[in-house]
Amino acid sequence: MSLPELPQTDAAEVSAVATAPKGPQIILTGDRPTGPLHLGHFVGSLRNRVEYQHQFKQFIMLADSQALTDNMDDTNKVHRNVVEVALDYLAVGIDPAKSTILIQSQIPELAELTFYYLNMVTVARLERNPTVKTEIALRGFERDIPAGFLTYPASQAADISAFKATLVPVGEDQIPMIEQTNEIVRRFNRIVNKDILVECKALVPDIGRLPGIDGKAKMSKSLGNTINLGATAAEITAAVKKVYTDPLHLRVEDPGHLEGNVAFIYLDAFDPEKDKLEEMKAHYVRGGLGDSIVKKRLEVVLQELLAPIRARREELEKDKGYIMQLLKEGTMQAREVAAKTADEVKAALGLSYF
């Protein structure tokens, strides 16, 4: 299968790699397959993963089981997006020969480890987790919280520890989840008086969360303010026209503001011509540069970025059987690793009888 070439990623854009501790490292990362991936995912994780796979052992999880914790009313959405998200992975340059891509639900040892870990954390501690509290508020659960959603920190601890991951790429808002994983790991090792599980470190990228095209704090499928990785040229054009700029920049000659200006935030993230971008910023701030010129540059940058990704995705999509075979192979490899950890955990707990 001949695929279009992808542009090379600027190493400066993934400088989070430089923060990793020395020695052999294992990464666990992934996504909930609830819809197509977008530019926010690309900035926050995907392009870093392309770099990480050349330096670390990397497991990338399609967290379909976890996605069901708040999608049980539409399980087909999760099912159909497993392949869609896998297509996005491959389209941006994630190599299944270098990164192990796995489907969470097909590794029962992860659920088994979650069950054990739930005995090592209290409901009160789960409810105090800042990340969980924020997500509960965003979804309006109040006290009608699905138990699976509330216990997600234990499930994530199982995912991370099953592969003995030492690095977990996350945004700053997810750091409390990593802290709780390490609490569970330390408690387990203390109970069994043996270092079976390993602690992990949060790997926070330099460029964090990307705002939506409407200026909202987060680019989100549910808010409809995304630019998907598979967006057509026409869809990119339409989205760029809607990109939030500076509401006070009413006339071309007026000085413009960069803070909160989504057009410039995107250009900072994606424009490879940094010197020219700095000149454009200075011109905008002193006045005399219209938003239409800024958006014209943004469209050129995004079209050039997404065209090869879209082309690769369209080519790969022609053979979904091939994609599923790759997922099967990756999941089988991952299950061998998780099963070994599960056996070690059971033996340490005195649950090995035969």
Short mmCIF file of C-alpha atoms in Angstrom, two decimals:
data_model
loop_
_atom_site.label_atom_id
_atom_site.label_comp_id
_atom_site.label_asym_id
_atom_site.label_seq_id
_atom_site.Cartn_x
_atom_site.Cartn_y
_atom_site.Cartn_z
CA MET A 1 0.00 0.00 0.00
CA SER A 2 1.63 3.26 -1.16
CA LEU A 3 0.90 6.17 1.14
CA PRO A 4 1.56 9.92 0.72
CA GLU A 5 4.59 11.32 2.51
CA LEU A 6 3.98 13.27 5.71
CA PRO A 7 5.80 16.50 6.57
CA GLN A 8 8.60 16.07 9.09
CA THR A 9 7.79 17.11 12.65
CA ASP A 10 9.89 19.89 14.08
CA ALA A 11 11.83 18.44 17.00
CA ALA A 12 11.29 21.66 18.92
CA GLU A 13 7.59 20.95 18.89
CA VAL A 14 8.06 17.81 20.97
CA SER A 15 10.59 19.07 23.47
CA ALA A 16 8.62 17.27 26.18
CA VAL A 17 10.75 14.26 25.21
CA ALA A 18 13.73 16.03 26.71
CA THR A 19 12.07 16.01 30.14
CA ALA A 20 11.95 12.22 30.28
CA PRO A 21 14.23 10.54 32.84
CA LYS A 22 17.22 8.57 31.61
CA GLY A 23 17.25 4.81 31.10
CA PRO A 24 14.80 2.42 29.39
CA GLN A 25 11.34 3.91 29.45
CA ILE A 26 7.87 2.58 28.63
CA ILE A 27 5.07 4.89 27.57
CA LEU A 28 1.34 4.28 27.85
CA THR A 29 -0.96 6.69 26.09
CA GLY A 30 -4.25 6.53 24.21
CA ASP A 31 -7.69 7.94 23.48
CA ARG A 32 -11.35 7.25 24.12
CA PRO A 33 -12.79 6.28 20.70
CA THR A 34 -15.88 8.49 20.77
CA GLY A 35 -15.32 10.39 17.53
CA PRO A 36 -12.71 11.42 14.95
CA LEU A 37 -9.53 13.03 16.23
CA HIS A 38 -8.86 16.71 15.61
CA LEU A 39 -6.14 19.35 15.74
CA GLY A 40 -6.36 19.48 19.52
CA HIS A 41 -5.38 15.81 19.69
CA PHE A 42 -2.63 16.42 17.14
CA VAL A 43 -1.04 19.20 19.21
CA GLY A 44 -1.64 17.61 22.59
CA SER A 45 -0.52 14.08 21.85
CA LEU A 46 -0.37 12.67 18.33
CA ARG A 47 2.67 14.42 16.92
CA ASN A 48 4.53 13.74 20.15
CA ARG A 49 3.69 10.04 19.85
CA VAL A 50 5.25 9.96 16.40
CA GLU A 51 8.49 11.16 18.01
CA TYR A 52 8.22 9.01 21.14
CA GLN A 53 7.99 5.80 19.10
CA HIS A 54 11.56 6.32 17.90
CA GLN A 55 12.90 6.71 21.45
CA PHE A 56 10.75 4.62 23.81
CA LYS A 57 8.69 1.45 23.96
CA GLN A 58 5.20 2.82 23.41
CA PHE A 59 1.76 1.32 23.99
CA ILE A 60 -1.18 3.25 22.52
CA MET A 61 -4.58 2.27 23.86
CA LEU A 62 -7.97 2.59 22.23
CA ALA A 63 -9.85 2.94 25.51
CA ASP A 64 -13.21 1.61 24.38
CA SER A 65 -14.14 0.10 27.76
CA GLN A 66 -13.53 3.39 29.51
CA ALA A 67 -15.50 5.25 26.83
CA LEU A 68 -18.57 3.20 27.76
CA THR A 69 -18.64 4.70 31.27
CA ASP A 70 -20.58 7.67 29.87
CA ASN A 71 -21.71 6.29 26.50
CA MET A 72 -23.77 3.23 27.42
CA ASP A 73 -26.75 4.81 25.65
CA ASP A 74 -24.85 4.69 22.34
CA THR A 75 -22.43 1.78 22.40
CA ASN A 76 -22.28 1.70 18.61
CA LYS A 77 -20.59 5.12 18.66
CA VAL A 78 -17.71 3.62 20.59
CA HIS A 79 -17.57 0.48 18.43
CA ARG A 80 -17.45 2.27 15.09
CA ASN A 81 -14.89 4.84 16.24
CA VAL A 82 -12.29 2.24 17.21
CA VAL A 83 -11.30 1.84 13.57
CA GLU A 84 -11.80 5.55 12.85
CA VAL A 85 -9.36 6.59 15.57
CA ALA A 86 -6.91 3.88 14.47
CA LEU A 87 -7.05 5.38 10.97
CA ASP A 88 -6.15 8.76 12.43
CA TYR A 89 -3.21 7.19 14.28
CA LEU A 90 -1.78 5.64 11.15
CA ALA A 91 -2.50 8.71 9.02
CA VAL A 92 -0.38 11.00 11.20
CA GLY A 93 2.56 8.61 11.09
CA ILE A 94 2.22 6.28 14.06
CA ASP A 95 3.95 3.09 12.97
CA PRO A 96 2.45 -0.20 14.29
CA ALA A 97 5.89 -1.76 13.89
CA LYS A 98 7.25 0.71 16.46
CA SER A 99 4.19 1.46 18.61
CA THR A 100 1.91 -1.25 19.99
CA ILE A 101 -1.70 -0.20 19.30
CA LEU A 102 -4.22 -2.10 21.41
CA ILE A 103 -7.94 -2.28 22.15
CA GLN A 104 -8.62 -2.02 25.88
CA SER A 105 -11.72 -4.23 26.01
CA GLN A 106 -9.89 -7.16 24.41
CA ILE A 107 -7.46 -7.44 27.32
CA PRO A 108 -9.49 -8.85 30.25
CA GLU A 109 -6.49 -8.68 32.57
CA LEU A 110 -6.98 -4.90 32.69
CA ALA A 111 -10.47 -5.33 34.16
CA GLU A 112 -9.12 -7.94 36.57
CA LEU A 113 -6.42 -5.59 37.85
CA THR A 114 -8.99 -2.81 38.19
CA PHE A 115 -11.05 -5.06 40.46
CA TYR A 116 -8.09 -5.66 42.77
CA TYR A 117 -7.09 -2.00 42.82
CA LEU A 118 -10.60 -0.88 43.80
CA ASN A 119 -9.90 -2.47 47.19
CA MET A 120 -6.97 -0.08 47.62
CA VAL A 121 -8.83 3.21 47.19
CA THR A 122 -11.83 4.70 48.97
CA VAL A 123 -14.92 6.31 47.44
CA ALA A 124 -14.02 9.52 49.28
CA ARG A 125 -10.56 9.56 47.65
CA LEU A 126 -12.04 8.98 44.22
CA GLU A 127 -14.49 11.83 44.71
CA ARG A 128 -11.67 14.16 45.80
CA ASN A 129 -9.69 13.59 42.61
CA PRO A 130 -9.71 17.05 40.93
CA THR A 131 -9.82 15.61 37.41
CA VAL A 132 -12.80 13.39 38.25
CA LYS A 133 -14.61 16.25 39.99
CA THR A 134 -14.16 18.48 36.94
CA GLU A 135 -15.35 15.83 34.50
CA ILE A 136 -18.40 15.04 36.66
CA ALA A 137 -19.34 18.74 36.68
CA LEU A 138 -18.85 19.06 32.91
CA ARG A 139 -21.21 16.16 32.30
CA GLY A 140 -23.79 17.36 34.82
CA PHE A 141 -23.92 14.02 36.64
CA GLU A 142 -24.36 15.59 40.10
CA ARG A 143 -25.00 12.48 42.26
CA ASP A 144 -26.11 10.30 39.33
CA ILE A 145 -22.54 9.27 38.61
CA PRO A 146 -22.00 5.98 36.78
CA ALA A 147 -19.88 3.85 39.10
CA GLY A 148 -17.55 3.01 36.23
CA PHE A 149 -16.95 6.71 35.65
CA LEU A 150 -16.22 7.43 39.30
CA THR A 151 -13.76 4.55 39.52
CA TYR A 152 -11.86 5.56 36.38
CA PRO A 153 -8.67 6.37 38.37
CA ALA A 154 -8.45 2.71 39.43
CA SER A 155 -9.01 1.61 35.85
CA GLN A 156 -6.31 3.97 34.62
CA ALA A 157 -3.96 2.69 37.30
CA ALA A 158 -4.58 -0.82 35.96
CA ASP A 159 -3.89 0.28 32.38
CA ILE A 160 -0.65 2.01 33.31
CA SER A 161 0.69 -0.59 35.72
CA ALA A 162 -0.24 -3.56 33.53
CA PHE A 163 2.40 -2.44 31.04
CA LYS A 164 4.72 -1.15 33.80
CA ALA A 165 4.70 2.21 32.06
CA THR A 166 7.16 4.72 33.45
CA LEU A 167 5.98 7.70 31.40
CA VAL A 168 2.41 8.79 30.72
CA PRO A 169 1.90 11.77 28.39
CA VAL A 170 -0.91 13.92 29.83
CA GLY A 171 -2.10 17.50 30.01
CA GLU A 172 -1.64 19.36 33.27
CA ASP A 173 -5.30 18.76 34.15
CA GLN A 174 -4.63 15.01 34.19
CA ILE A 175 -1.72 15.07 36.62
CA PRO A 176 -3.99 14.17 39.60
CA MET A 177 -4.79 10.90 37.80
CA ILE A 178 -1.11 10.04 37.63
CA GLU A 179 -0.68 10.91 41.29
CA GLN A 180 -3.53 8.56 42.22
CA THR A 181 -2.05 5.79 40.08
CA ASN A 182 1.18 6.09 42.03
CA GLU A 183 -0.72 6.02 45.32
CA ILE A 184 -2.29 2.71 44.32
CA VAL A 185 1.05 1.33 43.12
CA ARG A 186 2.77 2.26 46.38
CA ARG A 187 -0.02 0.80 48.49
CA PHE A 188 -0.01 -2.47 46.57
CA ASN A 189 3.77 -2.85 46.84
CA ARG A 190 3.56 -2.07 50.55
CA ILE A 191 0.80 -4.66 51.12
CA VAL A 192 2.70 -7.45 49.36
CA ASN A 193 6.06 -6.22 50.69
CA LYS A 194 7.59 -6.46 47.25
CA ASP A 195 8.11 -4.03 44.36
CA ILE A 196 5.90 -5.74 41.78
CA LEU A 197 4.46 -2.57 40.24
CA VAL A 198 6.37 0.53 39.14
CA GLU A 199 5.56 4.19 39.58
CA CYS A 200 5.17 6.48 36.58
CA LYS A 201 5.85 10.09 35.70
CA ALA A 202 3.56 12.52 33.91
CA LEU A 203 5.04 13.69 30.62
CA VAL A 204 3.50 17.12 29.95
CA PRO A 205 4.02 18.57 26.44
CA ASP A 206 5.16 22.17 25.99
CA ILE A 207 2.06 22.98 23.95
CA GLY A 208 -0.98 22.04 25.96
CA ARG A 209 -4.68 22.18 25.20
CA LEU A 210 -5.71 23.88 21.97
CA PRO A 211 -8.76 26.17 22.15
CA GLY A 212 -11.72 25.61 19.86
CA ILE A 213 -12.22 27.70 16.74
CA ASP A 214 -14.88 29.64 18.66
CA GLY A 215 -12.41 30.76 21.31
CA LYS A 216 -13.73 28.37 23.96
CA ALA A 217 -11.08 26.97 26.30
CA LYS A 218 -11.14 23.51 24.78
CA MET A 219 -11.40 22.10 21.27
CA SER A 220 -14.07 19.46 21.76
CA LYS A 221 -16.17 17.17 19.61
CA SER A 222 -19.18 17.78 21.85
CA LEU A 223 -18.89 21.55 21.43
CA GLY A 224 -18.63 21.32 17.63
CA ASN A 225 -15.64 23.67 17.55
CA THR A 226 -13.04 21.34 16.06
CA ILE A 227 -11.09 20.90 12.85
CA ASN A 228 -10.80 17.17 12.31
CA LEU A 229 -7.62 15.57 11.00
CA GLY A 230 -9.59 14.14 8.08
CA ALA A 231 -11.28 17.45 7.23
CA THR A 232 -11.68 18.19 3.53
CA ALA A 233 -10.14 21.28 1.95
CA ALA A 234 -13.59 22.91 1.87
CA GLU A 235 -14.21 22.08 5.53
CA ILE A 236 -10.88 23.62 6.51
CA THR A 237 -11.73 26.79 4.57
CA ALA A 238 -15.13 27.06 6.25
CA ALA A 239 -13.65 26.46 9.71
CA VAL A 240 -10.91 29.07 9.30
CA LYS A 241 -13.52 31.69 8.40
CA LYS A 242 -15.13 31.05 11.80
CA VAL A 243 -11.88 31.20 13.78
CA TYR A 244 -12.09 33.63 16.69
CA THR A 245 -9.64 36.54 16.53
CA ASP A 246 -9.69 39.88 18.40
CA PRO A 247 -13.21 41.29 18.89
CA LEU A 248 -11.73 44.75 19.54
CA HIS A 249 -9.87 44.80 16.22
CA LEU A 250 -12.63 46.60 14.35
CA ARG A 251 -10.55 48.42 11.72
CA VAL A 252 -7.43 47.32 9.88
CA GLU A 253 -5.45 50.29 11.20
CA ASP A 254 -6.36 49.52 14.83
CA PRO A 255 -3.76 47.78 17.02
CA GLY A 256 -4.66 44.12 17.48
CA HIS A 257 -4.31 41.84 20.49
CA LEU A 258 -2.68 38.42 20.50
CA GLU A 259 -3.98 37.16 23.84
CA GLY A 260 -6.93 34.84 23.30
CA ASN A 261 -6.64 35.28 19.52
CA VAL A 262 -7.24 31.75 18.25
CA ALA A 263 -5.84 32.47 14.78
CA PHE A 264 -2.44 33.31 16.25
CA ILE A 265 -2.61 30.46 18.78
CA TYR A 266 -3.03 28.06 15.87
CA LEU A 267 -0.26 29.74 13.89
CA ASP A 268 2.05 29.42 16.91
CA ALA A 269 1.26 25.71 17.01
CA PHE A 270 1.48 24.91 13.30
CA ASP A 271 3.25 27.58 11.21
CA PRO A 272 6.75 26.31 10.33
CA GLU A 273 7.96 29.78 9.31
CA LYS A 274 8.52 31.16 12.79
CA ASP A 275 10.44 34.29 11.79
CA LYS A 276 7.75 35.44 9.39
CA LEU A 277 5.12 34.65 12.01
CA GLU A 278 6.86 36.92 14.52
CA GLU A 279 6.88 39.71 11.93
CA MET A 280 3.15 39.18 11.33
CA LYS A 281 2.47 39.34 15.06
CA ALA A 282 4.37 42.60 15.44
CA HIS A 283 2.50 44.10 12.47
CA TYR A 284 -0.84 43.03 13.91
CA VAL A 285 -0.08 44.50 17.33
CA ARG A 286 0.99 47.89 16.00
CA GLY A 287 -1.98 48.02 13.57
CA GLY A 288 -2.35 47.94 9.82
CA LEU A 289 -2.88 44.19 9.39
CA GLY A 290 -6.38 42.85 8.86
CA ASP A 291 -7.76 39.62 10.31
CA SER A 292 -8.45 38.40 6.77
CA ILE A 293 -4.70 38.37 6.01
CA VAL A 294 -3.99 36.45 9.21
CA LYS A 295 -6.70 33.91 8.41
CA LYS A 296 -5.41 33.57 4.85
CA ARG A 297 -2.02 32.54 6.23
CA LEU A 298 -3.67 30.20 8.72
CA GLU A 299 -5.62 28.49 5.97
CA VAL A 300 -2.47 27.94 3.90
CA VAL A 301 -0.71 26.42 6.93
CA LEU A 302 -3.59 24.10 7.84
CA GLN A 303 -4.22 23.00 4.26
CA GLU A 304 -0.54 22.06 3.89
CA LEU A 305 -0.55 20.27 7.25
CA LEU A 306 -3.72 18.26 6.78
CA ALA A 307 -3.61 17.43 3.05
CA PRO A 308 -1.08 14.55 3.34
CA ILE A 309 -2.76 13.28 6.53
CA ARG A 310 -6.14 13.25 4.78
CA ALA A 311 -4.67 11.52 1.72
CA ARG A 312 -3.05 8.79 3.84
CA ARG A 313 -6.27 8.32 5.77
CA GLU A 314 -8.33 7.95 2.59
CA GLU A 315 -5.89 5.37 1.22
CA LEU A 316 -5.86 3.36 4.45
CA GLU A 317 -9.64 3.50 4.73
CA LYS A 318 -9.96 1.42 1.57
CA ASP A 319 -8.93 -1.71 3.49
CA LYS A 320 -10.44 -1.70 6.97
CA GLY A 321 -9.73 -5.40 7.24
CA TYR A 322 -6.03 -4.54 7.18
CA ILE A 323 -6.57 -1.99 9.96
CA MET A 324 -8.41 -4.55 12.09
CA GLN A 325 -5.63 -7.09 11.57
CA LEU A 326 -3.07 -4.56 12.79
CA LEU A 327 -5.23 -3.91 15.86
CA LYS A 328 -5.56 -7.64 16.52
CA GLU A 329 -1.82 -8.18 16.33
CA GLY A 330 -1.06 -5.21 18.57
CA THR A 331 -3.68 -6.27 21.11
CA MET A 332 -2.32 -9.82 21.26
CA GLN A 333 1.19 -8.50 21.89
CA ALA A 334 -0.09 -6.16 24.58
CA ARG A 335 -2.13 -8.89 26.24
CA GLU A 336 0.98 -11.01 26.74
CA VAL A 337 2.54 -8.16 28.70
CA ALA A 338 -0.60 -7.41 30.73
CA ALA A 339 -1.17 -11.09 31.51
CA LYS A 340 2.36 -11.42 32.89
CA THR A 341 1.76 -8.46 35.23
CA ALA A 342 -1.64 -9.84 36.27
CA ASP A 343 -0.03 -13.19 37.12
CA GLU A 344 2.59 -11.41 39.23
CA VAL A 345 -0.11 -9.43 41.05
CA LYS A 346 -2.22 -12.53 41.76
CA ALA A 347 0.79 -14.46 42.99
CA ALA A 348 1.76 -11.61 45.31
CA LEU A 349 -1.80 -11.53 46.67
CA GLY A 350 -1.77 -15.29 47.24
CA LEU A 351 -4.33 -15.93 44.49
CA SER A 352 -2.32 -18.48 42.52
CA TYR A 353 -3.58 -21.97 43.35
CA PHE A 354 -2.77 -24.24 40.45
#
